[in-house]
Amino acid sequence: TPKGSCLESVKIAIDTGYRHIDGAFVYYNEHEVGQAIREKIAEGKIKREDIFYCGKLWNTCHPPELVRPTLEKTLKILQLDYVDLYIIELPMAFKPGDAIYPKDENGKFIYHETNLCATWEAMEACKDAGLAKSIGVSNFNRRQLEMILNKPGLKYKPVSNQVECHPYFTQPKLLEFCRQHDIVIVGYSPLGTSRDETWVNVSSPPLLKDPVLNAIGKKYNKTAAQVALRFSIQRGVVVIPKSFNPQRIRENFQIFDFSLTEKEMKEIEALNKNVRYVELLM
Ligand code: A2P
C-alpha cells in the first residue's frame, strides 16, 4: 500500500457512511487507520462509538501469554482505547518471534504447537479487560468452531467467523452452521478480491465479469460489484469490500436502495463454484 493511501481511503469511507473497518496488524497500515478515525472524531464527523473496528491476532501470537500484549500493541498503533472486535486471524500458529512468516532453511513455514482453546481463553480475558468489546475468529471451519463452542467453561462464544464468501464461494454449509450458533459470517473478498497471483488463485475466473451479475445489475442500473455485495448482505453475510479508489469506495456503499428478488438470489446462489480465491496454502 503506498504511504497515505489507506489514511485517505478510510477518511473518504467514513465521509461516505462506512462505519465498520476491518484491519489487522499484518496489513501494516493500522497507524493510518487509527489516524483517519481520530481525525474524523476531531472534526466532529463521528464519535468513537460510531466506529466498529476489527483487529486481528496474527499466527505468531497464539501462545496465551502473547495475546493481550499483542492487542495492546495494536491499540498503541491505532492510538485507540479499545477495538470493537478482536479475532483470531487463522486457526494455525507460527513460531513466535519477529518474523511474521517464520521459515526454515528450506523455505518451509515453521509452525508452533498451541492449544486454540487456551488462545481463546486469553481472548476472553481481553474482553473482560475492556480492550475488545467482542471477540471472534477467522478462517475457522466447523470442526475448529466446535472445539471452541464445546470447550469446558467457555465464557464467551465467538460472535463472528470471518471467511471468504461471495457468489463463487457461497459457503452454504458453514453459513447454516454459524446461523444455528448465532455466529455472524463476515465475508472477505466479497468482490472476488484482486488478481494478484502471489496470493490469489487466478484459475477461478474474475467474479465481476460474471454475465449473470452484470445482467442483473443492468436491470437495476447497478454494477456487478454492487449486485455481489447486495447478494451477500441480503443473505445475512457482512461484507468488507476493499477499495483505495474514491469512486469505487462510494459505489460499494450504494447498495441500500435496491433489493434482489428471490429468483435473482437463487440465480446468484447457483453461481457457486466451491473454489476459493484465497487458498491460504500455509
Ligand atoms: P481498487 O482498490 O483499485 O478499487 P475484495 O473486496 O473482494 O477483496 O476486492 C478488492 C479488489 O476489487 C481490489 O482490487 C479493488 O481495487 C477492486 N474493487 C473494489 N471495488 C470495486 C468495484 N466497485 N468495481 C470493480 N473493482 C473493485
PDB file of C-alpha atoms and ligand atoms in Angstrom:
ATOM      1  CA  THR A   1       0.000   0.000   0.000  1.00  0.00           C
ATOM      2  CA  PRO A   2       1.510   3.356  -0.951  1.00  0.00           C
ATOM      3  CA  LYS A   3       2.034   5.524   2.125  1.00  0.00           C
ATOM      4  CA  GLY A   4      -1.016   7.675   2.905  1.00  0.00           C
ATOM      5  CA  SER A   5      -3.483   5.940   0.593  1.00  0.00           C
ATOM      6  CA  CYS A   6      -5.013   3.992   3.461  1.00  0.00           C
ATOM      7  CA  LEU A   7      -5.390   7.182   5.525  1.00  0.00           C
ATOM      8  CA  GLU A   8      -7.151   8.958   2.644  1.00  0.00           C
ATOM      9  CA  SER A   9      -9.347   5.957   1.795  1.00  0.00           C
ATOM     10  CA  VAL A  10     -10.542   5.467   5.365  1.00  0.00           C
ATOM     11  CA  LYS A  11     -11.404   9.167   5.630  1.00  0.00           C
ATOM     12  CA  ILE A  12     -13.370   9.027   2.361  1.00  0.00           C
ATOM     13  CA  ALA A  13     -15.071   5.841   3.551  1.00  0.00           C
ATOM     14  CA  ILE A  14     -16.145   7.442   6.835  1.00  0.00           C
ATOM     15  CA  ASP A  15     -17.444  10.514   4.968  1.00  0.00           C
ATOM     16  CA  THR A  16     -19.354   8.173   2.643  1.00  0.00           C
ATOM     17  CA  GLY A  17     -21.039   6.460   5.583  1.00  0.00           C
ATOM     18  CA  TYR A  18     -18.956   3.335   6.244  1.00  0.00           C
ATOM     19  CA  ARG A  19     -18.584   2.567   9.949  1.00  0.00           C
ATOM     20  CA  HIS A  20     -17.193  -0.990  10.005  1.00  0.00           C
ATOM     21  CA  ILE A  21     -13.455  -1.026   9.364  1.00  0.00           C
ATOM     22  CA  ASP A  22     -11.658  -4.318   9.005  1.00  0.00           C
ATOM     23  CA  GLY A  23      -7.976  -4.131   9.911  1.00  0.00           C
ATOM     24  CA  ALA A  24      -5.058  -6.213  11.088  1.00  0.00           C
ATOM     25  CA  PHE A  25      -1.567  -5.776  12.451  1.00  0.00           C
ATOM     26  CA  VAL A  26      -0.203  -7.671   9.426  1.00  0.00           C
ATOM     27  CA  TYR A  27      -1.686  -5.134   6.997  1.00  0.00           C
ATOM     28  CA  TYR A  28       0.927  -2.691   8.325  1.00  0.00           C
ATOM     29  CA  ASN A  29      -1.438   0.240   7.987  1.00  0.00           C
ATOM     30  CA  GLU A  30      -3.162   0.302  11.359  1.00  0.00           C
ATOM     31  CA  HIS A  31      -1.380   3.592  12.164  1.00  0.00           C
ATOM     32  CA  GLU A  32      -3.101   5.192   9.153  1.00  0.00           C
ATOM     33  CA  VAL A  33      -6.491   3.688  10.012  1.00  0.00           C
ATOM     34  CA  GLY A  34      -6.201   4.960  13.576  1.00  0.00           C
ATOM     35  CA  GLN A  35      -5.173   8.407  12.362  1.00  0.00           C
ATOM     36  CA  ALA A  36      -8.139   8.574   9.969  1.00  0.00           C
ATOM     37  CA  ILE A  37     -10.580   7.622  12.742  1.00  0.00           C
ATOM     38  CA  ARG A  38      -9.053  10.108  15.172  1.00  0.00           C
ATOM     39  CA  GLU A  39      -9.100  12.923  12.575  1.00  0.00           C
ATOM     40  CA  LYS A  40     -12.777  12.269  11.816  1.00  0.00           C
ATOM     41  CA  ILE A  41     -13.581  12.288  15.545  1.00  0.00           C
ATOM     42  CA  ALA A  42     -11.675  15.581  15.957  1.00  0.00           C
ATOM     43  CA  GLU A  43     -13.628  17.057  13.024  1.00  0.00           C
ATOM     44  CA  GLY A  44     -16.863  16.150  14.804  1.00  0.00           C
ATOM     45  CA  LYS A  45     -17.946  13.929  11.917  1.00  0.00           C
ATOM     46  CA  ILE A  46     -18.224  10.827  14.120  1.00  0.00           C
ATOM     47  CA  LYS A  47     -17.843   9.694  17.690  1.00  0.00           C
ATOM     48  CA  ARG A  48     -15.636   6.766  18.666  1.00  0.00           C
ATOM     49  CA  GLU A  49     -18.705   4.666  19.440  1.00  0.00           C
ATOM     50  CA  ASP A  50     -19.964   5.099  15.861  1.00  0.00           C
ATOM     51  CA  ILE A  51     -16.986   3.154  14.532  1.00  0.00           C
ATOM     52  CA  PHE A  52     -16.734  -0.623  14.548  1.00  0.00           C
ATOM     53  CA  TYR A  53     -13.050  -1.517  14.268  1.00  0.00           C
ATOM     54  CA  CYS A  54     -11.993  -5.130  13.887  1.00  0.00           C
ATOM     55  CA  GLY A  55      -8.388  -6.081  14.693  1.00  0.00           C
ATOM     56  CA  LYS A  56      -6.730  -9.490  14.301  1.00  0.00           C
ATOM     57  CA  LEU A  57      -4.382 -11.716  16.286  1.00  0.00           C
ATOM     58  CA  TRP A  58      -1.632 -12.961  13.967  1.00  0.00           C
ATOM     59  CA  ASN A  59      -0.349 -16.561  13.772  1.00  0.00           C
ATOM     60  CA  THR A  60       2.899 -15.825  15.629  1.00  0.00           C
ATOM     61  CA  CYS A  61       0.983 -14.606  18.691  1.00  0.00           C
ATOM     62  CA  HIS A  62      -1.191 -17.595  19.617  1.00  0.00           C
ATOM     63  CA  PRO A  63       0.510 -18.540  22.925  1.00  0.00           C
ATOM     64  CA  PRO A  64      -1.919 -17.270  25.583  1.00  0.00           C
ATOM     65  CA  GLU A  65       0.631 -15.016  27.268  1.00  0.00           C
ATOM     66  CA  LEU A  66       1.174 -13.147  23.977  1.00  0.00           C
ATOM     67  CA  VAL A  67      -2.487 -12.393  23.246  1.00  0.00           C
ATOM     68  CA  ARG A  68      -3.067  -9.378  25.461  1.00  0.00           C
ATOM     69  CA  PRO A  69       0.322  -7.723  24.773  1.00  0.00           C
ATOM     70  CA  THR A  70      -0.328  -8.169  21.040  1.00  0.00           C
ATOM     71  CA  LEU A  71      -3.708  -6.479  21.287  1.00  0.00           C
ATOM     72  CA  GLU A  72      -2.162  -3.722  23.409  1.00  0.00           C
ATOM     73  CA  LYS A  73       0.421  -3.186  20.660  1.00  0.00           C
ATOM     74  CA  THR A  74      -2.370  -2.813  18.088  1.00  0.00           C
ATOM     75  CA  LEU A  75      -4.176  -0.321  20.348  1.00  0.00           C
ATOM     76  CA  LYS A  76      -0.966   1.665  20.728  1.00  0.00           C
ATOM     77  CA  ILE A  77      -0.503   1.786  16.947  1.00  0.00           C
ATOM     78  CA  LEU A  78      -4.146   2.779  16.432  1.00  0.00           C
ATOM     79  CA  GLN A  79      -3.995   5.183  19.399  1.00  0.00           C
ATOM     80  CA  LEU A  80      -7.391   3.922  20.488  1.00  0.00           C
ATOM     81  CA  ASP A  81      -8.514   2.573  23.872  1.00  0.00           C
ATOM     82  CA  TYR A  82     -10.324  -0.494  22.584  1.00  0.00           C
ATOM     83  CA  VAL A  83     -11.224  -2.420  19.456  1.00  0.00           C
ATOM     84  CA  ASP A  84     -14.836  -3.336  18.807  1.00  0.00           C
ATOM     85  CA  LEU A  85     -13.927  -6.806  17.670  1.00  0.00           C
ATOM     86  CA  TYR A  86     -10.731  -8.812  18.047  1.00  0.00           C
ATOM     87  CA  ILE A  87     -10.441 -12.061  16.122  1.00  0.00           C
ATOM     88  CA  ILE A  88      -8.003 -14.947  15.769  1.00  0.00           C
ATOM     89  CA  GLU A  89      -6.922 -14.403  12.166  1.00  0.00           C
ATOM     90  CA  LEU A  90      -6.156 -18.043  11.318  1.00  0.00           C
ATOM     91  CA  PRO A  91      -6.519 -21.318  13.196  1.00  0.00           C
ATOM     92  CA  MET A  92      -2.870 -22.323  12.701  1.00  0.00           C
ATOM     93  CA  ALA A  93       0.061 -20.973  14.690  1.00  0.00           C
ATOM     94  CA  PHE A  94       3.539 -19.966  13.557  1.00  0.00           C
ATOM     95  CA  LYS A  95       6.671 -19.875  15.700  1.00  0.00           C
ATOM     96  CA  PRO A  96       6.540 -16.738  17.879  1.00  0.00           C
ATOM     97  CA  GLY A  97       9.137 -14.062  17.154  1.00  0.00           C
ATOM     98  CA  ASP A  98       9.859 -11.055  14.989  1.00  0.00           C
ATOM     99  CA  ALA A  99       9.423 -12.918  11.687  1.00  0.00           C
ATOM    100  CA  ILE A 100       5.795 -12.655  10.588  1.00  0.00           C
ATOM    101  CA  TYR A 101       6.291 -15.608   8.217  1.00  0.00           C
ATOM    102  CA  PRO A 102       8.960 -17.678  10.001  1.00  0.00           C
ATOM    103  CA  LYS A 103      10.637 -20.154   7.618  1.00  0.00           C
ATOM    104  CA  ASP A 104      13.366 -22.755   7.970  1.00  0.00           C
ATOM    105  CA  GLU A 105      16.466 -23.052   5.748  1.00  0.00           C
ATOM    106  CA  ASN A 106      14.383 -24.973   3.177  1.00  0.00           C
ATOM    107  CA  GLY A 107      11.804 -22.219   2.939  1.00  0.00           C
ATOM    108  CA  LYS A 108       9.200 -24.187   4.870  1.00  0.00           C
ATOM    109  CA  PHE A 109       6.944 -22.430   7.367  1.00  0.00           C
ATOM    110  CA  ILE A 110       7.846 -23.044  10.989  1.00  0.00           C
ATOM    111  CA  TYR A 111       4.638 -23.898  12.781  1.00  0.00           C
ATOM    112  CA  HIS A 112       4.089 -23.820  16.502  1.00  0.00           C
ATOM    113  CA  GLU A 113       2.095 -26.166  18.628  1.00  0.00           C
ATOM    114  CA  THR A 114      -0.533 -24.278  20.562  1.00  0.00           C
ATOM    115  CA  ASN A 115      -3.913 -25.018  22.008  1.00  0.00           C
ATOM    116  CA  LEU A 116      -6.612 -22.966  20.311  1.00  0.00           C
ATOM    117  CA  CYS A 117      -8.798 -23.262  23.403  1.00  0.00           C
ATOM    118  CA  ALA A 118      -6.059 -21.698  25.547  1.00  0.00           C
ATOM    119  CA  THR A 119      -5.667 -18.909  22.973  1.00  0.00           C
ATOM    120  CA  TRP A 120      -9.408 -18.407  23.156  1.00  0.00           C
ATOM    121  CA  GLU A 121      -9.302 -18.086  26.966  1.00  0.00           C
ATOM    122  CA  ALA A 122      -6.728 -15.309  26.553  1.00  0.00           C
ATOM    123  CA  MET A 123      -9.081 -13.640  24.060  1.00  0.00           C
ATOM    124  CA  GLU A 124     -11.868 -13.848  26.668  1.00  0.00           C
ATOM    125  CA  ALA A 125      -9.580 -12.116  29.165  1.00  0.00           C
ATOM    126  CA  CYS A 126      -9.081  -9.251  26.665  1.00  0.00           C
ATOM    127  CA  LYS A 127     -12.838  -8.778  26.543  1.00  0.00           C
ATOM    128  CA  ASP A 128     -13.068  -8.846  30.330  1.00  0.00           C
ATOM    129  CA  ALA A 129     -10.329  -6.197  30.481  1.00  0.00           C
ATOM    130  CA  GLY A 130     -12.354  -3.956  28.145  1.00  0.00           C
ATOM    131  CA  LEU A 131      -9.683  -3.976  25.433  1.00  0.00           C
ATOM    132  CA  ALA A 132     -12.043  -5.686  22.973  1.00  0.00           C
ATOM    133  CA  LYS A 133     -15.811  -5.237  23.075  1.00  0.00           C
ATOM    134  CA  SER A 134     -16.355  -8.551  21.294  1.00  0.00           C
ATOM    135  CA  ILE A 135     -14.213 -11.481  20.256  1.00  0.00           C
ATOM    136  CA  GLY A 136     -14.374 -13.799  17.284  1.00  0.00           C
ATOM    137  CA  VAL A 137     -12.412 -15.905  14.838  1.00  0.00           C
ATOM    138  CA  SER A 138     -11.472 -16.053  11.169  1.00  0.00           C
ATOM    139  CA  ASN A 139     -10.848 -18.837   8.684  1.00  0.00           C
ATOM    140  CA  PHE A 140     -12.230 -21.397  11.113  1.00  0.00           C
ATOM    141  CA  ASN A 141     -14.007 -24.445   9.752  1.00  0.00           C
ATOM    142  CA  ARG A 142     -16.850 -26.190  11.520  1.00  0.00           C
ATOM    143  CA  ARG A 143     -14.556 -28.545  13.440  1.00  0.00           C
ATOM    144  CA  GLN A 144     -12.433 -25.680  14.738  1.00  0.00           C
ATOM    145  CA  LEU A 145     -15.542 -23.719  15.744  1.00  0.00           C
ATOM    146  CA  GLU A 146     -16.875 -26.746  17.570  1.00  0.00           C
ATOM    147  CA  MET A 147     -13.630 -27.045  19.509  1.00  0.00           C
ATOM    148  CA  ILE A 148     -14.254 -23.578  20.954  1.00  0.00           C
ATOM    149  CA  LEU A 149     -18.018 -23.972  21.357  1.00  0.00           C
ATOM    150  CA  ASN A 150     -17.558 -27.255  23.242  1.00  0.00           C
ATOM    151  CA  LYS A 151     -14.715 -26.023  25.420  1.00  0.00           C
ATOM    152  CA  PRO A 152     -15.437 -26.772  29.104  1.00  0.00           C
ATOM    153  CA  GLY A 153     -16.001 -23.499  30.963  1.00  0.00           C
ATOM    154  CA  LEU A 154     -16.475 -21.428  27.816  1.00  0.00           C
ATOM    155  CA  LYS A 155     -17.133 -17.847  28.925  1.00  0.00           C
ATOM    156  CA  TYR A 156     -17.872 -16.133  25.584  1.00  0.00           C
ATOM    157  CA  LYS A 157     -18.528 -17.804  22.287  1.00  0.00           C
ATOM    158  CA  PRO A 158     -17.128 -16.302  19.084  1.00  0.00           C
ATOM    159  CA  VAL A 159     -19.548 -13.637  17.822  1.00  0.00           C
ATOM    160  CA  SER A 160     -18.305 -13.945  14.258  1.00  0.00           C
ATOM    161  CA  ASN A 161     -16.246 -16.008  11.841  1.00  0.00           C
ATOM    162  CA  GLN A 162     -14.588 -14.089   9.029  1.00  0.00           C
ATOM    163  CA  VAL A 163     -14.196 -16.284   5.950  1.00  0.00           C
ATOM    164  CA  GLU A 164     -14.059 -15.931   2.182  1.00  0.00           C
ATOM    165  CA  CYS A 165     -17.636 -15.549   0.925  1.00  0.00           C
ATOM    166  CA  HIS A 166     -19.072 -14.299  -2.394  1.00  0.00           C
ATOM    167  CA  PRO A 167     -21.213 -15.628  -5.278  1.00  0.00           C
ATOM    168  CA  TYR A 168     -18.473 -18.025  -6.480  1.00  0.00           C
ATOM    169  CA  PHE A 169     -17.840 -19.325  -2.941  1.00  0.00           C
ATOM    170  CA  THR A 170     -21.099 -19.145  -1.045  1.00  0.00           C
ATOM    171  CA  GLN A 171     -20.255 -21.352   1.973  1.00  0.00           C
ATOM    172  CA  PRO A 172     -23.783 -22.810   2.347  1.00  0.00           C
ATOM    173  CA  LYS A 173     -22.882 -25.410   4.999  1.00  0.00           C
ATOM    174  CA  LEU A 174     -20.720 -23.157   7.162  1.00  0.00           C
ATOM    175  CA  LEU A 175     -23.309 -20.375   6.873  1.00  0.00           C
ATOM    176  CA  GLU A 176     -26.037 -22.696   8.123  1.00  0.00           C
ATOM    177  CA  PHE A 177     -23.877 -23.995  10.986  1.00  0.00           C
ATOM    178  CA  CYS A 178     -22.997 -20.451  12.048  1.00  0.00           C
ATOM    179  CA  ARG A 179     -26.651 -19.379  11.826  1.00  0.00           C
ATOM    180  CA  GLN A 180     -27.611 -22.183  14.185  1.00  0.00           C
ATOM    181  CA  HIS A 181     -24.986 -20.993  16.667  1.00  0.00           C
ATOM    182  CA  ASP A 182     -25.646 -17.270  16.334  1.00  0.00           C
ATOM    183  CA  ILE A 183     -22.226 -16.662  14.816  1.00  0.00           C
ATOM    184  CA  VAL A 184     -22.170 -13.897  12.203  1.00  0.00           C
ATOM    185  CA  ILE A 185     -20.335 -14.674   8.988  1.00  0.00           C
ATOM    186  CA  VAL A 186     -18.183 -11.776   7.836  1.00  0.00           C
ATOM    187  CA  GLY A 187     -17.360 -12.347   4.179  1.00  0.00           C
ATOM    188  CA  TYR A 188     -13.935 -11.325   2.963  1.00  0.00           C
ATOM    189  CA  SER A 189     -13.114 -10.936  -0.727  1.00  0.00           C
ATOM    190  CA  PRO A 190     -16.809 -10.141  -1.345  1.00  0.00           C
ATOM    191  CA  LEU A 191     -15.885  -8.798  -4.803  1.00  0.00           C
ATOM    192  CA  GLY A 192     -13.687 -11.741  -5.687  1.00  0.00           C
ATOM    193  CA  THR A 193     -10.559  -9.916  -4.490  1.00  0.00           C
ATOM    194  CA  SER A 194      -7.712  -8.728  -6.739  1.00  0.00           C
ATOM    195  CA  ARG A 195      -5.931 -10.777  -9.419  1.00  0.00           C
ATOM    196  CA  ASP A 196      -2.610 -10.766  -7.577  1.00  0.00           C
ATOM    197  CA  GLU A 197      -1.070 -14.132  -8.445  1.00  0.00           C
ATOM    198  CA  THR A 198       1.230 -14.074  -5.423  1.00  0.00           C
ATOM    199  CA  TRP A 199      -1.702 -14.902  -3.143  1.00  0.00           C
ATOM    200  CA  VAL A 200      -4.817 -15.248  -5.303  1.00  0.00           C
ATOM    201  CA  ASN A 201      -5.914 -18.409  -7.109  1.00  0.00           C
ATOM    202  CA  VAL A 202      -6.422 -16.869 -10.569  1.00  0.00           C
ATOM    203  CA  SER A 203      -7.572 -20.165 -12.084  1.00  0.00           C
ATOM    204  CA  SER A 204     -11.021 -19.158 -10.847  1.00  0.00           C
ATOM    205  CA  PRO A 205     -12.426 -16.584 -13.309  1.00  0.00           C
ATOM    206  CA  PRO A 206     -12.886 -12.934 -12.236  1.00  0.00           C
ATOM    207  CA  LEU A 207     -16.146 -12.630 -10.302  1.00  0.00           C
ATOM    208  CA  LEU A 208     -17.065  -9.159 -11.505  1.00  0.00           C
ATOM    209  CA  LYS A 209     -17.013 -10.260 -15.163  1.00  0.00           C
ATOM    210  CA  ASP A 210     -19.773 -12.762 -14.477  1.00  0.00           C
ATOM    211  CA  PRO A 211     -22.607 -12.434 -17.051  1.00  0.00           C
ATOM    212  CA  VAL A 212     -25.400 -13.149 -14.534  1.00  0.00           C
ATOM    213  CA  LEU A 213     -24.182 -10.494 -12.073  1.00  0.00           C
ATOM    214  CA  ASN A 214     -23.817  -7.996 -14.930  1.00  0.00           C
ATOM    215  CA  ALA A 215     -27.240  -8.771 -16.420  1.00  0.00           C
ATOM    216  CA  ILE A 216     -28.977  -8.384 -13.041  1.00  0.00           C
ATOM    217  CA  GLY A 217     -27.013  -5.184 -12.462  1.00  0.00           C
ATOM    218  CA  LYS A 218     -28.223  -3.765 -15.761  1.00  0.00           C
ATOM    219  CA  LYS A 219     -31.828  -4.208 -14.672  1.00  0.00           C
ATOM    220  CA  TYR A 220     -31.276  -2.086 -11.547  1.00  0.00           C
ATOM    221  CA  ASN A 221     -28.737   0.286 -13.084  1.00  0.00           C
ATOM    222  CA  LYS A 222     -26.113  -1.167 -10.749  1.00  0.00           C
ATOM    223  CA  THR A 223     -22.689  -2.676 -11.326  1.00  0.00           C
ATOM    224  CA  ALA A 224     -21.749  -6.342 -10.886  1.00  0.00           C
ATOM    225  CA  ALA A 225     -19.871  -5.278  -7.733  1.00  0.00           C
ATOM    226  CA  GLN A 226     -22.996  -3.730  -6.241  1.00  0.00           C
ATOM    227  CA  VAL A 227     -25.042  -6.836  -7.080  1.00  0.00           C
ATOM    228  CA  ALA A 228     -22.416  -9.106  -5.476  1.00  0.00           C
ATOM    229  CA  LEU A 229     -22.419  -7.022  -2.279  1.00  0.00           C
ATOM    230  CA  ARG A 230     -26.209  -6.795  -2.194  1.00  0.00           C
ATOM    231  CA  PHE A 231     -26.453 -10.566  -2.613  1.00  0.00           C
ATOM    232  CA  SER A 232     -24.245 -11.134   0.437  1.00  0.00           C
ATOM    233  CA  ILE A 233     -25.952  -8.675   2.758  1.00  0.00           C
ATOM    234  CA  GLN A 234     -29.366  -9.948   1.686  1.00  0.00           C
ATOM    235  CA  ARG A 235     -28.398 -13.462   2.855  1.00  0.00           C
ATOM    236  CA  GLY A 236     -27.116 -12.101   6.155  1.00  0.00           C
ATOM    237  CA  VAL A 237     -23.403 -12.081   5.340  1.00  0.00           C
ATOM    238  CA  VAL A 238     -21.487  -8.983   6.461  1.00  0.00           C
ATOM    239  CA  VAL A 239     -19.285  -7.629   3.651  1.00  0.00           C
ATOM    240  CA  ILE A 240     -15.910  -5.909   3.875  1.00  0.00           C
ATOM    241  CA  PRO A 241     -15.127  -4.726   0.322  1.00  0.00           C
ATOM    242  CA  LYS A 242     -11.680  -3.230  -0.143  1.00  0.00           C
ATOM    243  CA  SER A 243     -11.032  -0.250  -2.388  1.00  0.00           C
ATOM    244  CA  PHE A 244      -8.488   2.536  -2.415  1.00  0.00           C
ATOM    245  CA  ASN A 245     -10.329   4.304  -5.233  1.00  0.00           C
ATOM    246  CA  PRO A 246     -12.703   7.105  -4.108  1.00  0.00           C
ATOM    247  CA  GLN A 247     -15.261   6.425  -6.823  1.00  0.00           C
ATOM    248  CA  ARG A 248     -15.374   2.684  -6.096  1.00  0.00           C
ATOM    249  CA  ILE A 249     -15.486   3.298  -2.324  1.00  0.00           C
ATOM    250  CA  ARG A 250     -18.666   5.308  -2.926  1.00  0.00           C
ATOM    251  CA  GLU A 251     -20.023   2.812  -5.469  1.00  0.00           C
ATOM    252  CA  ASN A 252     -19.682  -0.056  -2.983  1.00  0.00           C
ATOM    253  CA  PHE A 253     -21.826   1.828  -0.468  1.00  0.00           C
ATOM    254  CA  GLN A 254     -24.742   2.387  -2.880  1.00  0.00           C
ATOM    255  CA  ILE A 255     -26.362  -0.953  -2.168  1.00  0.00           C
ATOM    256  CA  PHE A 256     -29.165   0.009   0.178  1.00  0.00           C
ATOM    257  CA  ASP A 257     -31.550   1.484  -2.402  1.00  0.00           C
ATOM    258  CA  PHE A 258     -32.461  -1.722  -4.252  1.00  0.00           C
ATOM    259  CA  SER A 259     -33.139  -5.352  -3.448  1.00  0.00           C
ATOM    260  CA  LEU A 260     -32.826  -8.603  -5.338  1.00  0.00           C
ATOM    261  CA  THR A 261     -35.839 -10.828  -5.892  1.00  0.00           C
ATOM    262  CA  GLU A 262     -35.928 -14.356  -4.528  1.00  0.00           C
ATOM    263  CA  LYS A 263     -35.449 -15.664  -8.068  1.00  0.00           C
ATOM    264  CA  GLU A 264     -32.368 -13.473  -8.575  1.00  0.00           C
ATOM    265  CA  MET A 265     -30.947 -14.583  -5.225  1.00  0.00           C
ATOM    266  CA  LYS A 266     -31.349 -18.219  -6.344  1.00  0.00           C
ATOM    267  CA  GLU A 267     -29.752 -17.468  -9.720  1.00  0.00           C
ATOM    268  CA  ILE A 268     -26.741 -15.919  -7.993  1.00  0.00           C
ATOM    269  CA  GLU A 269     -26.523 -18.744  -5.436  1.00  0.00           C
ATOM    270  CA  ALA A 270     -26.324 -21.160  -8.382  1.00  0.00           C
ATOM    271  CA  LEU A 271     -23.077 -19.471  -9.490  1.00  0.00           C
ATOM    272  CA  ASN A 272     -21.264 -21.121  -6.568  1.00  0.00           C
ATOM    273  CA  LYS A 273     -18.148 -22.911  -7.854  1.00  0.00           C
ATOM    274  CA  ASN A 274     -16.949 -24.008  -4.446  1.00  0.00           C
ATOM    275  CA  VAL A 275     -13.498 -22.717  -5.344  1.00  0.00           C
ATOM    276  CA  ARG A 276     -11.566 -20.265  -3.183  1.00  0.00           C
ATOM    277  CA  TYR A 277      -9.649 -17.275  -4.485  1.00  0.00           C
ATOM    278  CA  VAL A 278      -7.682 -17.147  -1.242  1.00  0.00           C
ATOM    279  CA  GLU A 279      -6.407 -20.676  -0.698  1.00  0.00           C
ATOM    280  CA  LEU A 280      -4.160 -19.961   2.320  1.00  0.00           C
ATOM    281  CA  LEU A 281      -1.981 -22.905   1.430  1.00  0.00           C
ATOM    282  CA  MET A 282       0.148 -22.436   4.535  1.00  0.00           C
TER     283      MET A 282
HETATM  284  P1  A2P B   1      -9.340  -0.850  -6.028  1.00  0.00           P
HETATM  285  O1  A2P B   1      -8.759  -0.768  -4.652  1.00  0.00           O
HETATM  286  O2  A2P B   1      -8.445  -0.304  -7.079  1.00  0.00           O
HETATM  287  O3  A2P B   1     -10.752  -0.322  -6.105  1.00  0.00           O
HETATM  288  P2  A2P B   1     -12.287  -7.588  -2.432  1.00  0.00           P
HETATM  289  O4  A2P B   1     -13.018  -6.543  -1.650  1.00  0.00           O
HETATM  290  O5  A2P B   1     -13.163  -8.713  -2.879  1.00  0.00           O
HETATM  291  O6  A2P B   1     -11.049  -8.055  -1.756  1.00  0.00           O
HETATM  292  O7  A2P B   1     -11.825  -6.927  -3.816  1.00  0.00           O
HETATM  293  C1  A2P B   1     -10.894  -5.903  -3.836  1.00  0.00           C
HETATM  294  C2  A2P B   1     -10.458  -5.651  -5.265  1.00  0.00           C
HETATM  295  O8  A2P B   1     -11.571  -5.206  -6.052  1.00  0.00           O
HETATM  296  C3  A2P B   1      -9.435  -4.571  -5.319  1.00  0.00           C
HETATM  297  O9  A2P B   1      -8.536  -4.924  -6.359  1.00  0.00           O
HETATM  298  C4  A2P B   1     -10.238  -3.330  -5.688  1.00  0.00           C
HETATM  299  O10 A2P B   1      -9.435  -2.437  -6.418  1.00  0.00           O
HETATM  300  C5  A2P B   1     -11.326  -3.901  -6.545  1.00  0.00           C
HETATM  301  N1  A2P B   1     -12.615  -3.185  -6.452  1.00  0.00           N
HETATM  302  C6  A2P B   1     -13.164  -2.640  -5.335  1.00  0.00           C
HETATM  303  N2  A2P B   1     -14.372  -2.123  -5.597  1.00  0.00           N
HETATM  304  C7  A2P B   1     -14.625  -2.337  -6.899  1.00  0.00           C
HETATM  305  C8  A2P B   1     -15.719  -2.055  -7.765  1.00  0.00           C
HETATM  306  N3  A2P B   1     -16.801  -1.420  -7.330  1.00  0.00           N
HETATM  307  N4  A2P B   1     -15.604  -2.423  -9.071  1.00  0.00           N
HETATM  308  C9  A2P B   1     -14.515  -3.063  -9.536  1.00  0.00           C
HETATM  309  N5  A2P B   1     -13.449  -3.373  -8.764  1.00  0.00           N
HETATM  310  C10 A2P B   1     -13.498  -3.037  -7.447  1.00  0.00           C
END
